[in-house]
PDB file of C-alpha atoms and ligand atoms in Angstrom:
ATOM      1  CA  UNK L  24       0.382  -0.063  -0.097  1.00  0.00           C
ATOM      2  CA  UNK L  25       1.174   3.605  -0.794  1.00  0.00           C
ATOM      3  CA  UNK L  26       0.248   5.998   1.627  1.00  0.00           C
ATOM      4  CA  UNK L  27       2.010   9.507   0.974  1.00  0.00           C
ATOM      5  CA  UNK L  28       1.083  12.143   3.422  1.00  0.00           C
ATOM      6  CA  UNK L  29       1.547  15.296   1.403  1.00  0.00           C
ATOM      7  CA  UNK L  30       0.212  18.454   3.186  1.00  0.00           C
ATOM      8  CA  UNK L  31       1.763  22.050   3.054  1.00  0.00           C
ATOM      9  CA  UNK L  32       1.117  25.556   2.235  1.00  0.00           C
ATOM     10  CA  UNK L  33       4.344  25.860   0.819  1.00  0.00           C
ATOM     11  CA  UNK L  34       4.095  25.408  -2.986  1.00  0.00           C
ATOM     12  CA  UNK L  35       7.891  24.854  -3.556  1.00  0.00           C
ATOM     13  CA  UNK L  36       7.892  22.453  -0.619  1.00  0.00           C
ATOM     14  CA  UNK L  37       4.657  20.798  -2.007  1.00  0.00           C
ATOM     15  CA  UNK L  38       6.511  19.871  -5.302  1.00  0.00           C
ATOM     16  CA  UNK L  39       9.325  18.823  -3.648  1.00  0.00           C
ATOM     17  CA  UNK L  40       7.292  16.220  -1.806  1.00  0.00           C
ATOM     18  CA  UNK L  41       5.389  15.331  -4.720  1.00  0.00           C
ATOM     19  CA  UNK L  42       8.311  14.866  -7.010  1.00  0.00           C
ATOM     20  CA  UNK L  43      10.146  12.612  -4.165  1.00  0.00           C
ATOM     21  CA  UNK L  44       6.696  10.629  -4.104  1.00  0.00           C
ATOM     22  CA  UNK L  45       6.582  10.460  -7.917  1.00  0.00           C
ATOM     23  CA  UNK L  46      10.239   9.286  -8.058  1.00  0.00           C
ATOM     24  CA  UNK L  47       9.783   6.677  -5.196  1.00  0.00           C
ATOM     25  CA  UNK L  48       6.652   5.320  -6.970  1.00  0.00           C
ATOM     26  CA  UNK L  49       8.243   4.915 -10.266  1.00  0.00           C
ATOM     27  CA  UNK L  50      11.500   3.583  -9.665  1.00  0.00           C
ATOM     28  CA  UNK L  51      12.336   0.405 -11.090  1.00  0.00           C
ATOM     29  CA  UNK L  52       9.367  -0.022 -12.701  1.00  0.00           C
ATOM     30  CA  UNK L  53       9.635  -0.207 -16.726  1.00  0.00           C
ATOM     31  CA  UNK L  54       6.282   0.164 -17.696  1.00  0.00           C
ATOM     32  CA  UNK L  55       5.192   3.765 -18.780  1.00  0.00           C
ATOM     33  CA  UNK L  56       1.627   3.179 -18.760  1.00  0.00           C
ATOM     34  CA  UNK L  57       1.633   2.037 -15.080  1.00  0.00           C
ATOM     35  CA  UNK L  58       3.907   4.743 -14.088  1.00  0.00           C
ATOM     36  CA  UNK L  59       1.704   7.660 -15.888  1.00  0.00           C
ATOM     37  CA  UNK L  60      -1.005   5.978 -13.931  1.00  0.00           C
ATOM     38  CA  UNK L  61       0.264   6.226 -10.523  1.00  0.00           C
ATOM     39  CA  UNK L  62       1.524   9.808 -11.098  1.00  0.00           C
ATOM     40  CA  UNK L  63      -1.725  11.021 -12.392  1.00  0.00           C
ATOM     41  CA  UNK L  64      -3.416   9.599  -9.253  1.00  0.00           C
ATOM     42  CA  UNK L  65      -0.703  11.344  -6.973  1.00  0.00           C
ATOM     43  CA  UNK L  66      -0.970  14.658  -8.550  1.00  0.00           C
ATOM     44  CA  UNK L  67      -4.477  14.533  -8.685  1.00  0.00           C
ATOM     45  CA  UNK L  68      -4.851  13.812  -4.745  1.00  0.00           C
ATOM     46  CA  UNK L  69      -1.803  16.001  -3.772  1.00  0.00           C
ATOM     47  CA  UNK L  70      -2.370  19.101  -5.671  1.00  0.00           C
ATOM     48  CA  UNK L  71      -5.210  21.181  -4.493  1.00  0.00           C
ATOM     49  CA  UNK L  72      -8.110  22.794  -6.959  1.00  0.00           C
ATOM     50  CA  UNK L  73      -7.532  20.170  -9.689  1.00  0.00           C
ATOM     51  CA  UNK L  74     -10.580  18.718 -11.834  1.00  0.00           C
ATOM     52  CA  UNK L  75      -8.139  16.833 -14.262  1.00  0.00           C
ATOM     53  CA  UNK L  76      -5.004  15.698 -14.147  1.00  0.00           C
ATOM     54  CA  UNK L  77      -3.281  13.266 -16.501  1.00  0.00           C
ATOM     55  CA  UNK L  78      -1.058  12.295 -19.660  1.00  0.00           C
ATOM     56  CA  UNK L  79      -1.318  12.572 -23.334  1.00  0.00           C
ATOM     57  CA  UNK L  80       1.104  10.365 -25.143  1.00  0.00           C
ATOM     58  CA  UNK L  81       2.796  10.871 -28.452  1.00  0.00           C
ATOM     59  CA  UNK L  82       1.686   8.013 -30.765  1.00  0.00           C
ATOM     60  CA  UNK L  83       2.814   8.735 -34.153  1.00  0.00           C
ATOM     61  CA  UNK L  84       2.751  12.220 -33.938  1.00  0.00           C
ATOM     62  CA  UNK L  85      -0.521  12.625 -32.613  1.00  0.00           C
ATOM     63  CA  UNK L  86      -1.752  13.003 -29.127  1.00  0.00           C
ATOM     64  CA  UNK L  87      -3.587  10.039 -27.596  1.00  0.00           C
ATOM     65  CA  UNK L  88      -5.207  10.172 -24.067  1.00  0.00           C
ATOM     66  CA  UNK L  89      -3.209   8.161 -21.547  1.00  0.00           C
ATOM     67  CA  UNK L  90      -3.636   7.408 -17.846  1.00  0.00           C
ATOM     68  CA  UNK L  91      -5.737  10.437 -15.762  1.00  0.00           C
ATOM     69  CA  UNK L  92      -7.876  11.320 -13.023  1.00  0.00           C
ATOM     70  CA  UNK L  93     -11.043  13.380 -13.467  1.00  0.00           C
ATOM     71  CA  UNK L  94     -13.702  13.306 -16.012  1.00  0.00           C
ATOM     72  CA  UNK L  95     -13.677  11.240 -19.278  1.00  0.00           C
ATOM     73  CA  UNK L  96     -11.708  13.154 -22.217  1.00  0.00           C
ATOM     74  CA  UNK L  97     -10.981  13.735 -25.565  1.00  0.00           C
ATOM     75  CA  UNK L  98      -9.113  10.801 -27.052  1.00  0.00           C
ATOM     76  CA  UNK L  99      -6.888  12.178 -29.917  1.00  0.00           C
ATOM     77  CA  UNK L 100      -5.326  15.688 -30.110  1.00  0.00           C
ATOM     78  CA  UNK L 101      -3.331  17.026 -32.993  1.00  0.00           C
ATOM     79  CA  UNK L 102      -0.319  18.528 -32.553  1.00  0.00           C
ATOM     80  CA  UNK L 103      -0.647  22.186 -32.732  1.00  0.00           C
ATOM     81  CA  UNK L 104      -4.544  22.218 -31.681  1.00  0.00           C
ATOM     82  CA  UNK L 105      -5.407  23.280 -28.221  1.00  0.00           C
ATOM     83  CA  UNK L 106      -3.173  23.920 -25.207  1.00  0.00           C
ATOM     84  CA  UNK L 107      -1.989  20.364 -25.227  1.00  0.00           C
ATOM     85  CA  UNK L 108      -1.261  20.104 -28.693  1.00  0.00           C
ATOM     86  CA  UNK L 109       0.721  23.496 -28.492  1.00  0.00           C
ATOM     87  CA  UNK L 110       2.870  22.299 -25.763  1.00  0.00           C
ATOM     88  CA  UNK L 111       3.279  19.202 -27.969  1.00  0.00           C
ATOM     89  CA  UNK L 112       4.209  21.262 -30.971  1.00  0.00           C
ATOM     90  CA  UNK L 113       6.499  23.652 -29.631  1.00  0.00           C
ATOM     91  CA  UNK L 114       7.685  21.643 -26.804  1.00  0.00           C
ATOM     92  CA  UNK L 115       6.991  24.692 -24.417  1.00  0.00           C
ATOM     93  CA  UNK L 116       5.312  24.848 -21.276  1.00  0.00           C
ATOM     94  CA  UNK L 117       1.905  26.128 -21.661  1.00  0.00           C
ATOM     95  CA  UNK L 118       0.177  27.923 -18.626  1.00  0.00           C
ATOM     96  CA  UNK L 119      -3.142  29.295 -19.427  1.00  0.00           C
ATOM     97  CA  UNK L 120      -4.958  31.408 -17.052  1.00  0.00           C
ATOM     98  CA  UNK L 121      -8.203  31.392 -18.967  1.00  0.00           C
ATOM     99  CA  UNK L 122      -8.452  28.828 -21.306  1.00  0.00           C
ATOM    100  CA  UNK L 123     -11.526  30.093 -22.894  1.00  0.00           C
ATOM    101  CA  UNK L 124      -9.415  33.091 -24.123  1.00  0.00           C
ATOM    102  CA  UNK L 125      -6.958  30.458 -25.800  1.00  0.00           C
ATOM    103  CA  UNK L 126      -7.341  29.937 -29.623  1.00  0.00           C
ATOM    104  CA  UNK L 127      -8.318  26.557 -30.237  1.00  0.00           C
ATOM    105  CA  UNK L 128      -8.785  25.458 -26.763  1.00  0.00           C
ATOM    106  CA  UNK L 129     -10.647  21.967 -26.382  1.00  0.00           C
ATOM    107  CA  UNK L 130     -13.085  21.980 -23.842  1.00  0.00           C
ATOM    108  CA  UNK L 131     -13.231  18.306 -22.309  1.00  0.00           C
ATOM    109  CA  UNK L 132     -14.805  19.506 -19.190  1.00  0.00           C
ATOM    110  CA  UNK L 133     -16.727  22.812 -19.451  1.00  0.00           C
ATOM    111  CA  UNK L 134     -15.764  23.291 -15.573  1.00  0.00           C
ATOM    112  CA  UNK L 135     -12.217  23.870 -16.666  1.00  0.00           C
ATOM    113  CA  UNK L 136     -11.105  27.414 -16.347  1.00  0.00           C
ATOM    114  CA  UNK L 137      -6.952  27.084 -16.332  1.00  0.00           C
ATOM    115  CA  UNK L 138      -4.757  24.811 -17.540  1.00  0.00           C
ATOM    116  CA  UNK L 139      -0.988  23.929 -17.065  1.00  0.00           C
ATOM    117  CA  UNK L 140       0.819  21.380 -20.110  1.00  0.00           C
ATOM    118  CA  UNK L 141       4.166  20.469 -19.549  1.00  0.00           C
ATOM    119  CA  UNK L 142       5.866  18.790 -22.630  1.00  0.00           C
ATOM    120  CA  UNK L 143       7.648  15.417 -21.533  1.00  0.00           C
ATOM    121  CA  UNK L 144      10.844  15.083 -23.612  1.00  0.00           C
ATOM    122  CA  UNK L 145      13.524  12.103 -23.163  1.00  0.00           C
ATOM    123  CA  UNK L 146      16.828  11.595 -25.199  1.00  0.00           C
ATOM    124  CA  UNK L 147      15.478  14.237 -27.563  1.00  0.00           C
ATOM    125  CA  UNK L 148      12.117  12.873 -28.205  1.00  0.00           C
ATOM    126  CA  UNK L 149       8.576  14.323 -27.376  1.00  0.00           C
ATOM    127  CA  UNK L 150       6.844  11.097 -25.271  1.00  0.00           C
ATOM    128  CA  UNK L 151       3.998  13.213 -24.600  1.00  0.00           C
ATOM    129  CA  UNK L 152       2.465  15.899 -22.261  1.00  0.00           C
ATOM    130  CA  UNK L 153       1.362  16.370 -18.603  1.00  0.00           C
ATOM    131  CA  UNK L 154      -1.822  18.191 -18.390  1.00  0.00           C
ATOM    132  CA  UNK L 155      -3.304  19.656 -15.350  1.00  0.00           C
ATOM    133  CA  UNK L 156      -6.820  21.415 -15.273  1.00  0.00           C
ATOM    134  CA  UNK L 157      -8.543  23.646 -12.744  1.00  0.00           C
ATOM    135  CA  UNK L 158     -12.113  25.007 -12.420  1.00  0.00           C
ATOM    136  CA  UNK L 159     -10.713  28.110 -10.891  1.00  0.00           C
ATOM    137  CA  UNK L 160      -9.267  30.797 -13.536  1.00  0.00           C
ATOM    138  CA  UNK L 161      -5.241  31.402 -12.977  1.00  0.00           C
ATOM    139  CA  UNK L 162      -5.033  28.362 -10.820  1.00  0.00           C
ATOM    140  CA  UNK L 163      -1.262  27.853 -11.958  1.00  0.00           C
ATOM    141  CA  UNK L 164       1.811  30.328 -11.202  1.00  0.00           C
ATOM    142  CA  UNK L 165       5.452  30.337 -11.792  1.00  0.00           C
ATOM    143  CA  UNK L 166       5.841  27.719  -8.748  1.00  0.00           C
ATOM    144  CA  UNK L 167       3.651  25.330 -10.467  1.00  0.00           C
ATOM    145  CA  UNK L 168       5.481  25.695 -13.726  1.00  0.00           C
ATOM    146  CA  UNK L 169       8.753  25.126 -11.885  1.00  0.00           C
ATOM    147  CA  UNK L 170       7.465  22.200  -9.649  1.00  0.00           C
ATOM    148  CA  UNK L 171       6.021  20.429 -12.834  1.00  0.00           C
ATOM    149  CA  UNK L 172       8.953  20.902 -15.070  1.00  0.00           C
ATOM    150  CA  UNK L 173      11.138  19.499 -12.260  1.00  0.00           C
ATOM    151  CA  UNK L 174       8.729  16.664 -11.670  1.00  0.00           C
ATOM    152  CA  UNK L 175       8.607  15.540 -15.362  1.00  0.00           C
ATOM    153  CA  UNK L 176      12.427  15.778 -15.669  1.00  0.00           C
ATOM    154  CA  UNK L 177      12.877  13.567 -12.741  1.00  0.00           C
ATOM    155  CA  UNK L 178      10.708  10.743 -14.332  1.00  0.00           C
ATOM    156  CA  UNK L 179      10.911  11.192 -18.185  1.00  0.00           C
ATOM    157  CA  UNK L 180      12.822   8.203 -18.683  1.00  0.00           C
ATOM    158  CA  UNK L 181      10.378   6.349 -16.686  1.00  0.00           C
ATOM    159  CA  UNK L 182       7.290   7.490 -18.796  1.00  0.00           C
ATOM    160  CA  UNK L 183       9.236   6.563 -22.014  1.00  0.00           C
ATOM    161  CA  UNK L 184       9.565   2.676 -21.885  1.00  0.00           C
ATOM    162  CA  UNK L 185       6.601   1.502 -23.170  1.00  0.00           C
ATOM    163  CA  UNK L 186       6.987   3.814 -26.558  1.00  0.00           C
ATOM    164  CA  UNK L 187      10.371   2.835 -26.866  1.00  0.00           C
ATOM    165  CA  UNK L 188       9.517  -0.760 -26.682  1.00  0.00           C
ATOM    166  CA  UNK L 189       6.843  -0.451 -29.022  1.00  0.00           C
ATOM    167  CA  UNK L 190       8.696   1.489 -31.639  1.00  0.00           C
ATOM    168  CA  UNK L 191      11.809  -0.965 -31.390  1.00  0.00           C
ATOM    169  CA  UNK L 192       9.297  -3.790 -31.818  1.00  0.00           C
TER     170      UNK L 192
HETATM  171  N1  LIG E  17      -8.167  21.235 -22.875  1.00  0.00           N
HETATM  172  C1  LIG E  17      -7.286  20.839 -23.425  1.00  0.00           C
HETATM  173  C2  LIG E  17      -7.646  19.179 -23.810  1.00  0.00           C
HETATM  174  C3  LIG E  17      -7.266  18.020 -22.821  1.00  0.00           C
HETATM  175  S1  LIG E  17      -8.235  18.201 -21.444  1.00  0.00           S
HETATM  176  O1  LIG E  17      -8.414  19.146 -20.893  1.00  0.00           O
HETATM  177  C4  LIG E  17      -8.095  16.795 -20.615  1.00  0.00           C
HETATM  178  C5  LIG E  17      -6.604  21.444 -24.338  1.00  0.00           C
HETATM  179  O2  LIG E  17      -7.133  22.148 -25.111  1.00  0.00           O
HETATM  180  O3  LIG E  17      -5.453  20.956 -25.300  1.00  0.00           O
END
């Protein structure tokens, strides 16, 4: 049983603890889907004010829905479309204070108001994106960006293994 007790009002400390927990959860496990599933659950439980937390995977140049927590979501997102597609196409973090003002935003859950999407890159390849949604406008700030980028950097290799194995046949 995993029982991480993550509770602090200090955002930097919160991300430090969440990143340690994500590292511990994925250490030694080669299956990327299993790792994404546990990290999505960890983030959804640990970060306050989210209505969706999960992954889209780069499958042949298209984003395909991966493990997540929250309401059922759109399955395929072309690179360049919406917030996730923008992150995939540019490989740059997208921190959107008001998704309804974002051109091409894909409304999977009408309750979503702000969104943070972090590209996952390993060995020069885009593995997919981490997507966090909130029903509050401007839920995500620089501390969230820094925290999520560091978390993704720490575990990127463990989110890549299934895709690599599939590509290598
Ligand atoms: N709103 C996203 C789509 C994914 S869902 O939020 C889970 C976007 O515009 O990329």
